[in-house]
Structure formats: structure tokens, C-alpha cells
PDB file of C-alpha atoms in Angstrom:
ATOM      1  CA  UNK A   1     261.991  90.448 174.118  1.00 33.00           C
ATOM      2  CA  UNK A   2     261.100  92.834 171.189  1.00 37.00           C
ATOM      3  CA  UNK A   3     257.503  92.540 170.469  1.00 40.00           C
ATOM      4  CA  UNK A   4     254.827  94.841 168.403  1.00 48.00           C
ATOM      5  CA  UNK A   5     251.285  94.755 169.878  1.00 43.00           C
ATOM      6  CA  UNK A   6     247.865  95.993 168.923  1.00 38.00           C
ATOM      7  CA  UNK A   7     245.316  97.628 171.122  1.00 40.00           C
ATOM      8  CA  UNK A   8     242.133  96.293 169.057  1.00 43.00           C
ATOM      9  CA  UNK A   9     241.721  92.787 167.802  1.00 84.00           C
ATOM     10  CA  UNK A  10     238.676  93.453 166.182  1.00 90.00           C
ATOM     11  CA  UNK A  11     237.425  96.666 164.870  1.00 93.00           C
ATOM     12  CA  UNK A  12     234.013  97.121 163.102  1.00 95.00           C
ATOM     13  CA  UNK A  13     233.345 100.216 160.923  1.00 96.00           C
ATOM     14  CA  UNK A  14     230.401 101.342 158.998  1.00 97.00           C
ATOM     15  CA  UNK A  15     231.115 101.542 155.123  1.00 97.00           C
ATOM     16  CA  UNK A  16     232.139 105.029 154.196  1.00 97.00           C
ATOM     17  CA  UNK A  17     233.342 106.150 157.716  1.00 97.00           C
ATOM     18  CA  UNK A  18     237.134 106.334 158.411  1.00 97.00           C
ATOM     19  CA  UNK A  19     238.773 103.422 160.520  1.00 97.00           C
ATOM     20  CA  UNK A  20     241.800 103.953 162.637  1.00 96.00           C
ATOM     21  CA  UNK A  21     244.084 100.748 163.418  1.00 95.00           C
ATOM     22  CA  UNK A  22     246.497 101.335 166.337  1.00 93.00           C
ATOM     23  CA  UNK A  23     249.902  99.517 167.022  1.00 92.00           C
ATOM     24  CA  UNK A  24     252.209  99.859 169.831  1.00 91.00           C
ATOM     25  CA  UNK A  25     255.674  99.038 169.155  1.00 90.00           C
ATOM     26  CA  UNK A  26     258.954  98.397 171.624  1.00 84.00           C
ATOM     27  CA  UNK A  27     261.972  98.654 169.942  1.00 83.00           C
ATOM     28  CA  UNK A  28     263.243 102.367 169.656  1.00 81.00           C
ATOM     29  CA  UNK A  29     265.814 101.383 167.267  1.00 82.00           C
ATOM     30  CA  UNK A  30     263.579 100.425 164.599  1.00 85.00           C
ATOM     31  CA  UNK A  31     264.110 102.104 161.282  1.00 83.00           C
ATOM     32  CA  UNK A  32     261.031 101.543 159.198  1.00 87.00           C
ATOM     33  CA  UNK A  33     257.612 100.490 160.187  1.00 92.00           C
ATOM     34  CA  UNK A  34     255.206  98.835 157.719  1.00 93.00           C
ATOM     35  CA  UNK A  35     251.313  98.090 157.344  1.00 95.00           C
ATOM     36  CA  UNK A  36     250.282  94.923 155.862  1.00 95.00           C
ATOM     37  CA  UNK A  37     246.914  94.016 154.590  1.00 96.00           C
ATOM     38  CA  UNK A  38     246.321  90.266 154.800  1.00 94.00           C
ATOM     39  CA  UNK A  39     242.721  89.061 152.858  1.00 92.00           C
ATOM     40  CA  UNK A  40     241.405  85.617 153.769  1.00 87.00           C
ATOM     41  CA  UNK A  41     243.553  82.754 152.147  1.00 84.00           C
ATOM     42  CA  UNK A  42     246.158  85.041 151.111  1.00 90.00           C
ATOM     43  CA  UNK A  43     249.534  86.335 151.887  1.00 93.00           C
ATOM     44  CA  UNK A  44     250.070  89.667 153.936  1.00 93.00           C
ATOM     45  CA  UNK A  45     250.253  92.749 151.179  1.00 94.00           C
ATOM     46  CA  UNK A  46     252.290  95.780 151.436  1.00 91.00           C
ATOM     47  CA  UNK A  47     250.048  98.991 152.201  1.00 93.00           C
ATOM     48  CA  UNK A  48     252.323 101.779 153.191  1.00 93.00           C
ATOM     49  CA  UNK A  49     255.434 102.307 154.998  1.00 92.00           C
ATOM     50  CA  UNK A  50     257.138 104.849 157.163  1.00 93.00           C
ATOM     51  CA  UNK A  51     260.911 105.689 158.294  1.00 91.00           C
ATOM     52  CA  UNK A  52     261.579 106.318 161.567  1.00 91.00           C
ATOM     53  CA  UNK A  53     262.541 110.046 160.782  1.00 92.00           C
ATOM     54  CA  UNK A  54     258.998 110.932 159.546  1.00 94.00           C
ATOM     55  CA  UNK A  55     255.740 111.471 161.691  1.00 95.00           C
ATOM     56  CA  UNK A  56     253.253 111.066 158.800  1.00 97.00           C
ATOM     57  CA  UNK A  57     253.035 109.332 155.414  1.00 96.00           C
ATOM     58  CA  UNK A  58     250.063 109.545 153.108  1.00 96.00           C
ATOM     59  CA  UNK A  59     249.105 107.114 150.401  1.00 93.00           C
ATOM     60  CA  UNK A  60     245.927 106.577 148.669  1.00 92.00           C
ATOM     61  CA  UNK A  61     243.002 106.623 150.949  1.00 96.00           C
ATOM     62  CA  UNK A  62     245.466 105.513 153.652  1.00 97.00           C
ATOM     63  CA  UNK A  63     247.683 107.620 156.154  1.00 97.00           C
ATOM     64  CA  UNK A  64     250.262 106.415 158.540  1.00 97.00           C
ATOM     65  CA  UNK A  65     251.320 108.140 161.782  1.00 97.00           C
ATOM     66  CA  UNK A  66     254.095 107.448 163.601  1.00 96.00           C
ATOM     67  CA  UNK A  67     254.558 108.929 167.276  1.00 95.00           C
ATOM     68  CA  UNK A  68     258.293 107.910 168.389  1.00 92.00           C
ATOM     69  CA  UNK A  69     257.668 109.541 171.744  1.00 92.00           C
ATOM     70  CA  UNK A  70     255.197 107.051 172.984  1.00 93.00           C
ATOM     71  CA  UNK A  71     256.229 104.227 170.371  1.00 93.00           C
ATOM     72  CA  UNK A  72     252.869 104.115 168.789  1.00 94.00           C
ATOM     73  CA  UNK A  73     251.789 103.555 165.021  1.00 95.00           C
ATOM     74  CA  UNK A  74     248.522 103.986 163.304  1.00 96.00           C
ATOM     75  CA  UNK A  75     246.725 103.363 160.144  1.00 97.00           C
ATOM     76  CA  UNK A  76     244.043 105.396 159.031  1.00 98.00           C
ATOM     77  CA  UNK A  77     241.891 104.367 156.248  1.00 98.00           C
ATOM     78  CA  UNK A  78     239.611 107.024 154.671  1.00 97.00           C
ATOM     79  CA  UNK A  79     236.014 106.198 153.716  1.00 97.00           C
ATOM     80  CA  UNK A  80     236.245 102.791 154.322  1.00 97.00           C
ATOM     81  CA  UNK A  81     234.985 100.416 151.602  1.00 96.00           C
ATOM     82  CA  UNK A  82     233.917  96.402 151.972  1.00 96.00           C
ATOM     83  CA  UNK A  83     237.207  95.668 150.033  1.00 96.00           C
ATOM     84  CA  UNK A  84     239.283  97.069 153.025  1.00 97.00           C
ATOM     85  CA  UNK A  85     237.720  93.917 155.202  1.00 96.00           C
ATOM     86  CA  UNK A  86     240.963  92.086 156.105  1.00 95.00           C
ATOM     87  CA  UNK A  87     243.491  91.446 159.116  1.00 94.00           C
ATOM     88  CA  UNK A  88     245.880  94.356 159.425  1.00 96.00           C
ATOM     89  CA  UNK A  89     249.302  93.944 160.573  1.00 94.00           C
ATOM     90  CA  UNK A  90     251.940  96.475 161.544  1.00 93.00           C
ATOM     91  CA  UNK A  91     255.571  95.568 161.736  1.00 91.00           C
ATOM     92  CA  UNK A  92     258.574  97.382 162.812  1.00 90.00           C
ATOM     93  CA  UNK A  93     261.869  96.518 161.168  1.00 86.00           C
ATOM     94  CA  UNK A  94     264.956  97.255 162.858  1.00 83.00           C
ATOM     95  CA  UNK A  95     268.295  96.901 161.015  1.00 78.00           C
ATOM     96  CA  UNK A  96     270.574  94.725 163.237  1.00 74.00           C
ATOM     97  CA  UNK A  97     273.325  92.142 162.725  1.00 71.00           C
ATOM     98  CA  UNK A  98     273.751  93.779 159.026  1.00 71.00           C
ATOM     99  CA  UNK A  99     270.071  92.747 158.105  1.00 72.00           C
ATOM    100  CA  UNK A 100     266.549  94.114 158.437  1.00 75.00           C
ATOM    101  CA  UNK A 101     264.355  91.852 161.189  1.00 79.00           C
ATOM    102  CA  UNK A 102     260.499  91.951 160.381  1.00 84.00           C
ATOM    103  CA  UNK A 103     258.502  92.164 163.622  1.00 86.00           C
ATOM    104  CA  UNK A 104     254.971  91.763 163.087  1.00 88.00           C
ATOM    105  CA  UNK A 105     252.137  92.406 165.658  1.00 83.00           C
ATOM    106  CA  UNK A 106     249.398  90.021 166.402  1.00 79.00           C
ATOM    107  CA  UNK A 107     246.742  91.890 163.826  1.00 89.00           C
ATOM    108  CA  UNK A 108     243.570  93.539 163.822  1.00 92.00           C
ATOM    109  CA  UNK A 109     240.617  92.142 162.008  1.00 93.00           C
ATOM    110  CA  UNK A 110     238.817  94.953 160.256  1.00 96.00           C
ATOM    111  CA  UNK A 111     235.290  94.194 159.352  1.00 95.00           C
ATOM    112  CA  UNK A 112     233.330  96.881 157.306  1.00 96.00           C
ATOM    113  CA  UNK A 113     229.491  96.769 157.705  1.00 94.00           C
ATOM    114  CA  UNK A 114     227.274  97.621 154.869  1.00 88.00           C
TER     115      UNK A 114
ATOM    116  CA  UNK B   1     251.226  88.692 142.132  1.00 82.00           C
ATOM    117  CA  UNK B   2     253.995  89.452 144.643  1.00 87.00           C
ATOM    118  CA  UNK B   3     256.823  87.518 142.674  1.00 92.00           C
ATOM    119  CA  UNK B   4     257.352  85.201 145.467  1.00 96.00           C
ATOM    120  CA  UNK B   5     256.192  81.484 145.008  1.00 97.00           C
ATOM    121  CA  UNK B   6     255.504  78.821 147.497  1.00 98.00           C
ATOM    122  CA  UNK B   7     254.964  75.195 147.081  1.00 97.00           C
ATOM    123  CA  UNK B   8     252.712  73.234 147.688  1.00 97.00           C
ATOM    124  CA  UNK B   9     249.839  75.379 148.287  1.00 96.00           C
ATOM    125  CA  UNK B  10     248.207  72.650 150.536  1.00 97.00           C
ATOM    126  CA  UNK B  11     249.431  69.622 152.352  1.00 97.00           C
ATOM    127  CA  UNK B  12     247.838  67.205 154.632  1.00 98.00           C
ATOM    128  CA  UNK B  13     250.337  64.487 156.468  1.00 98.00           C
ATOM    129  CA  UNK B  14     250.193  62.589 159.247  1.00 98.00           C
ATOM    130  CA  UNK B  15     251.779  63.172 162.634  1.00 98.00           C
ATOM    131  CA  UNK B  16     255.120  62.033 162.941  1.00 98.00           C
ATOM    132  CA  UNK B  17     255.931  62.603 159.240  1.00 98.00           C
ATOM    133  CA  UNK B  18     258.580  64.732 157.635  1.00 98.00           C
ATOM    134  CA  UNK B  19     257.596  67.448 154.995  1.00 98.00           C
ATOM    135  CA  UNK B  20     259.422  70.099 152.830  1.00 98.00           C
ATOM    136  CA  UNK B  21     258.049  73.787 151.994  1.00 98.00           C
ATOM    137  CA  UNK B  22     259.779  75.475 149.265  1.00 98.00           C
ATOM    138  CA  UNK B  23     260.222  79.007 148.349  1.00 98.00           C
ATOM    139  CA  UNK B  24     261.260  80.786 145.505  1.00 98.00           C
ATOM    140  CA  UNK B  25     262.063  84.492 146.333  1.00 96.00           C
ATOM    141  CA  UNK B  26     261.563  87.446 143.907  1.00 94.00           C
ATOM    142  CA  UNK B  27     263.929  87.795 141.158  1.00 92.00           C
ATOM    143  CA  UNK B  28     266.867  89.631 142.621  1.00 87.00           C
ATOM    144  CA  UNK B  29     265.885  89.338 146.482  1.00 90.00           C
ATOM    145  CA  UNK B  30     268.444  88.106 148.251  1.00 89.00           C
ATOM    146  CA  UNK B  31     266.735  87.680 151.823  1.00 90.00           C
ATOM    147  CA  UNK B  32     264.332  84.923 152.610  1.00 93.00           C
ATOM    148  CA  UNK B  33     262.063  84.770 155.693  1.00 94.00           C
ATOM    149  CA  UNK B  34     259.798  82.032 157.122  1.00 96.00           C
ATOM    150  CA  UNK B  35     256.748  82.846 159.079  1.00 95.00           C
ATOM    151  CA  UNK B  36     254.044  80.655 160.721  1.00 94.00           C
ATOM    152  CA  UNK B  37     250.687  81.492 160.905  1.00 90.00           C
ATOM    153  CA  UNK B  38     248.135  79.581 163.155  1.00 86.00           C
ATOM    154  CA  UNK B  39     244.638  80.055 162.843  1.00 78.00           C
ATOM    155  CA  UNK B  40     243.643  83.644 163.492  1.00 71.00           C
ATOM    156  CA  UNK B  41     246.775  84.220 165.063  1.00 77.00           C
ATOM    157  CA  UNK B  42     249.659  86.568 164.008  1.00 82.00           C
ATOM    158  CA  UNK B  43     252.718  85.983 161.995  1.00 88.00           C
ATOM    159  CA  UNK B  44     255.572  84.122 163.960  1.00 89.00           C
ATOM    160  CA  UNK B  45     258.940  84.623 162.831  1.00 89.00           C
ATOM    161  CA  UNK B  46     260.792  81.373 162.458  1.00 94.00           C
ATOM    162  CA  UNK B  47     264.086  81.884 160.162  1.00 93.00           C
ATOM    163  CA  UNK B  48     265.645  84.264 157.860  1.00 92.00           C
ATOM    164  CA  UNK B  49     268.552  83.554 155.411  1.00 93.00           C
ATOM    165  CA  UNK B  50     270.799  86.053 153.242  1.00 89.00           C
ATOM    166  CA  UNK B  51     272.435  84.900 150.360  1.00 91.00           C
ATOM    167  CA  UNK B  52     272.472  81.264 151.469  1.00 93.00           C
ATOM    168  CA  UNK B  53     273.631  82.092 155.017  1.00 92.00           C
ATOM    169  CA  UNK B  54     271.425  82.131 158.337  1.00 92.00           C
ATOM    170  CA  UNK B  55     271.042  85.782 159.492  1.00 87.00           C
ATOM    171  CA  UNK B  56     268.407  85.587 162.223  1.00 86.00           C
ATOM    172  CA  UNK B  57     266.210  82.852 164.138  1.00 88.00           C
ATOM    173  CA  UNK B  58     262.855  83.224 165.630  1.00 88.00           C
ATOM    174  CA  UNK B  59     261.046  80.625 167.677  1.00 83.00           C
ATOM    175  CA  UNK B  60     261.826  77.950 165.301  1.00 92.00           C
ATOM    176  CA  UNK B  61     261.499  74.597 166.880  1.00 94.00           C
ATOM    177  CA  UNK B  62     264.601  72.257 166.684  1.00 95.00           C
ATOM    178  CA  UNK B  63     262.229  69.946 164.990  1.00 97.00           C
ATOM    179  CA  UNK B  64     262.409  72.707 161.954  1.00 97.00           C
ATOM    180  CA  UNK B  65     264.982  73.444 159.996  1.00 97.00           C
ATOM    181  CA  UNK B  66     265.775  75.477 156.786  1.00 97.00           C
ATOM    182  CA  UNK B  67     268.187  76.416 153.914  1.00 97.00           C
ATOM    183  CA  UNK B  68     268.979  78.659 151.293  1.00 97.00           C
ATOM    184  CA  UNK B  69     270.313  77.332 148.163  1.00 97.00           C
ATOM    185  CA  UNK B  70     272.891  78.944 145.553  1.00 96.00           C
ATOM    186  CA  UNK B  71     269.927  79.881 143.258  1.00 95.00           C
ATOM    187  CA  UNK B  72     268.470  81.621 146.228  1.00 95.00           C
ATOM    188  CA  UNK B  73     265.375  79.278 146.647  1.00 97.00           C
ATOM    189  CA  UNK B  74     264.525  78.204 150.265  1.00 98.00           C
ATOM    190  CA  UNK B  75     263.238  75.126 151.923  1.00 98.00           C
ATOM    191  CA  UNK B  76     261.913  74.632 155.285  1.00 98.00           C
ATOM    192  CA  UNK B  77     261.767  71.419 156.701  1.00 98.00           C
ATOM    193  CA  UNK B  78     259.239  70.088 159.207  1.00 98.00           C
ATOM    194  CA  UNK B  79     259.794  66.794 160.948  1.00 97.00           C
ATOM    195  CA  UNK B  80     258.052  64.603 163.576  1.00 97.00           C
ATOM    196  CA  UNK B  81     255.120  66.641 162.874  1.00 98.00           C
ATOM    197  CA  UNK B  82     252.642  67.106 165.583  1.00 97.00           C
ATOM    198  CA  UNK B  83     248.912  68.276 165.513  1.00 96.00           C
ATOM    199  CA  UNK B  84     249.990  71.617 166.524  1.00 95.00           C
ATOM    200  CA  UNK B  85     252.099  72.319 163.444  1.00 96.00           C
ATOM    201  CA  UNK B  86     248.972  72.580 161.279  1.00 97.00           C
ATOM    202  CA  UNK B  87     249.427  76.270 160.225  1.00 96.00           C
ATOM    203  CA  UNK B  88     249.983  78.401 157.183  1.00 95.00           C
ATOM    204  CA  UNK B  89     253.640  78.965 156.555  1.00 97.00           C
ATOM    205  CA  UNK B  90     254.548  81.924 154.647  1.00 97.00           C
ATOM    206  CA  UNK B  91     257.715  82.784 152.960  1.00 97.00           C
ATOM    207  CA  UNK B  92     258.499  86.179 152.494  1.00 95.00           C
ATOM    208  CA  UNK B  93     261.773  87.810 150.480  1.00 93.00           C
ATOM    209  CA  UNK B  94     263.298  91.424 150.389  1.00 88.00           C
ATOM    210  CA  UNK B  95     266.137  93.227 148.954  1.00 79.00           C
ATOM    211  CA  UNK B  96     269.434  93.231 150.016  1.00 63.00           C
ATOM    212  CA  UNK B  97     269.866  95.440 153.211  1.00 57.00           C
ATOM    213  CA  UNK B  98     271.571  98.811 152.730  1.00 50.00           C
ATOM    214  CA  UNK B  99     270.732  99.078 149.187  1.00 51.00           C
ATOM    215  CA  UNK B 100     268.746 102.268 149.851  1.00 51.00           C
ATOM    216  CA  UNK B 101     265.747 100.493 148.132  1.00 54.00           C
ATOM    217  CA  UNK B 102     262.223  99.965 149.846  1.00 60.00           C
ATOM    218  CA  UNK B 103     262.508  97.406 152.727  1.00 68.00           C
ATOM    219  CA  UNK B 104     258.882  96.051 152.127  1.00 80.00           C
ATOM    220  CA  UNK B 105     259.110  92.197 152.208  1.00 87.00           C
ATOM    221  CA  UNK B 106     257.019  90.390 149.773  1.00 91.00           C
ATOM    222  CA  UNK B 107     255.049  87.500 150.963  1.00 94.00           C
ATOM    223  CA  UNK B 108     254.154  84.165 149.134  1.00 96.00           C
ATOM    224  CA  UNK B 109     250.416  82.819 149.095  1.00 95.00           C
ATOM    225  CA  UNK B 110     251.606  80.564 151.830  1.00 96.00           C
ATOM    226  CA  UNK B 111     251.375  76.601 152.122  1.00 97.00           C
ATOM    227  CA  UNK B 112     248.630  75.431 154.435  1.00 97.00           C
ATOM    228  CA  UNK B 113     249.785  72.547 156.489  1.00 97.00           C
ATOM    229  CA  UNK B 114     247.256  70.282 157.920  1.00 97.00           C
ATOM    230  CA  UNK B 115     248.518  67.398 160.293  1.00 97.00           C
ATOM    231  CA  UNK B 116     246.195  64.603 161.013  1.00 97.00           C
TER     232      UNK B 116
END
């Protein structure tokens, strides 16, 4: 079935370094992709999204790259800070049957080391 | 604050019981999604409603059911509870599809259900 997976369940990075979180998706018909950040005890929060007709989108300290050829999505966080410690989920959003469906990956835990 | 409200925040109940989780979506959002998140796990999609109608179903158990009311709030009913049902249950809402706006789903803070 449809699924979104992640290569690394846990990623540890030094404070100040750049982080790269990867995600593989399976539905080539997905129209959007979103990265969410979930801090402990809270609901997932939107970080950045990208449409399927784009390759790259930049936000504040974050960049999302989309490679449709290999169905790969990545989130780059520049100058990682302690507040970036969280679980990050990618989600693919295909538009089917007149509605958007949100398919989440299993998540990557990012640990920022002081 | 995402604008999505879930109640209660915490719920402790015994096996075999039935509980109802409530979600109020953001003002104007017609789509409501329910997810289950077990400890250190991902988000498992349960069910989606759009303007009162069921639109998509995920791996939702037959013991679970949901509905969306005319005022757009939604309830998730969990019955014959088992220990394995202990989890965080999240509700999310999004704008109507095809509106051309952002597609992000806004999540509530979740209801932590503990079955003992």
C-alpha cells in the first residue's frame, strides 16, 4: 500500500551543524509534501511544504528538497539549535476522491548535542 | 496555538470501557482527520471527515467509530477498550480541498488515552 518511510530513525547532530533528514515516499501522484515537527507532548506543527512541481523551497533556516525521480524528500536545517530537538515527520498529500489525504512517515528523532 | 481544540487532554479508563474524544477544528476548516500515535511511533491515520461526511478510512478498528456534526466538530468513539489502545489521539483540520490555499493540516494537542 501507500507508505512514506524514513531512512534514519534517530539523528544526532552537534549544535551549530547542519541537519539533513531524509524521507522516501511511494505515491508518485502526491501533489504536496509537508514536513512537520513534533515536540514532546505536543501535536505536530507545520514547518514547510513543497508542491510536486517544485524541486526546492526555502524557509527560515530550513530547506526542503524534492527529487521526484527517486521519490525522495529531504529537510535541511541550517545551524541546528537545541530548540530543533524533536521528532520530524514527512507527509505526502495525494489528492484523491475529491479530498486531500495525509500520509505520514514513521518519523525521525533529531537530537541536538551541546 | 493551532486553533484545533481537543478534549479531554488526558483520559484514564479501564479495559472494556468506552470513551469519546472530541475535536473542534479551526474556524472555517471543513476537513477533520483523526490519527493514533502509540509511544515513539508514527502517526497512524484513522479516518477523515469532510463537511459531515466520511471521506477516507485508514486502519481504523471496528471497535472505533467517528462522526462529524453539523457544526463541524468531530467525535471519535472508542469501545471495548484494550490495553493496546493506549496512545495519543490527534485530530487535525484543514481547509476545503480545491480552494487554492495552503494544504497544511493543523493539529490539536492530542488526547492521551491510558487503558488500565
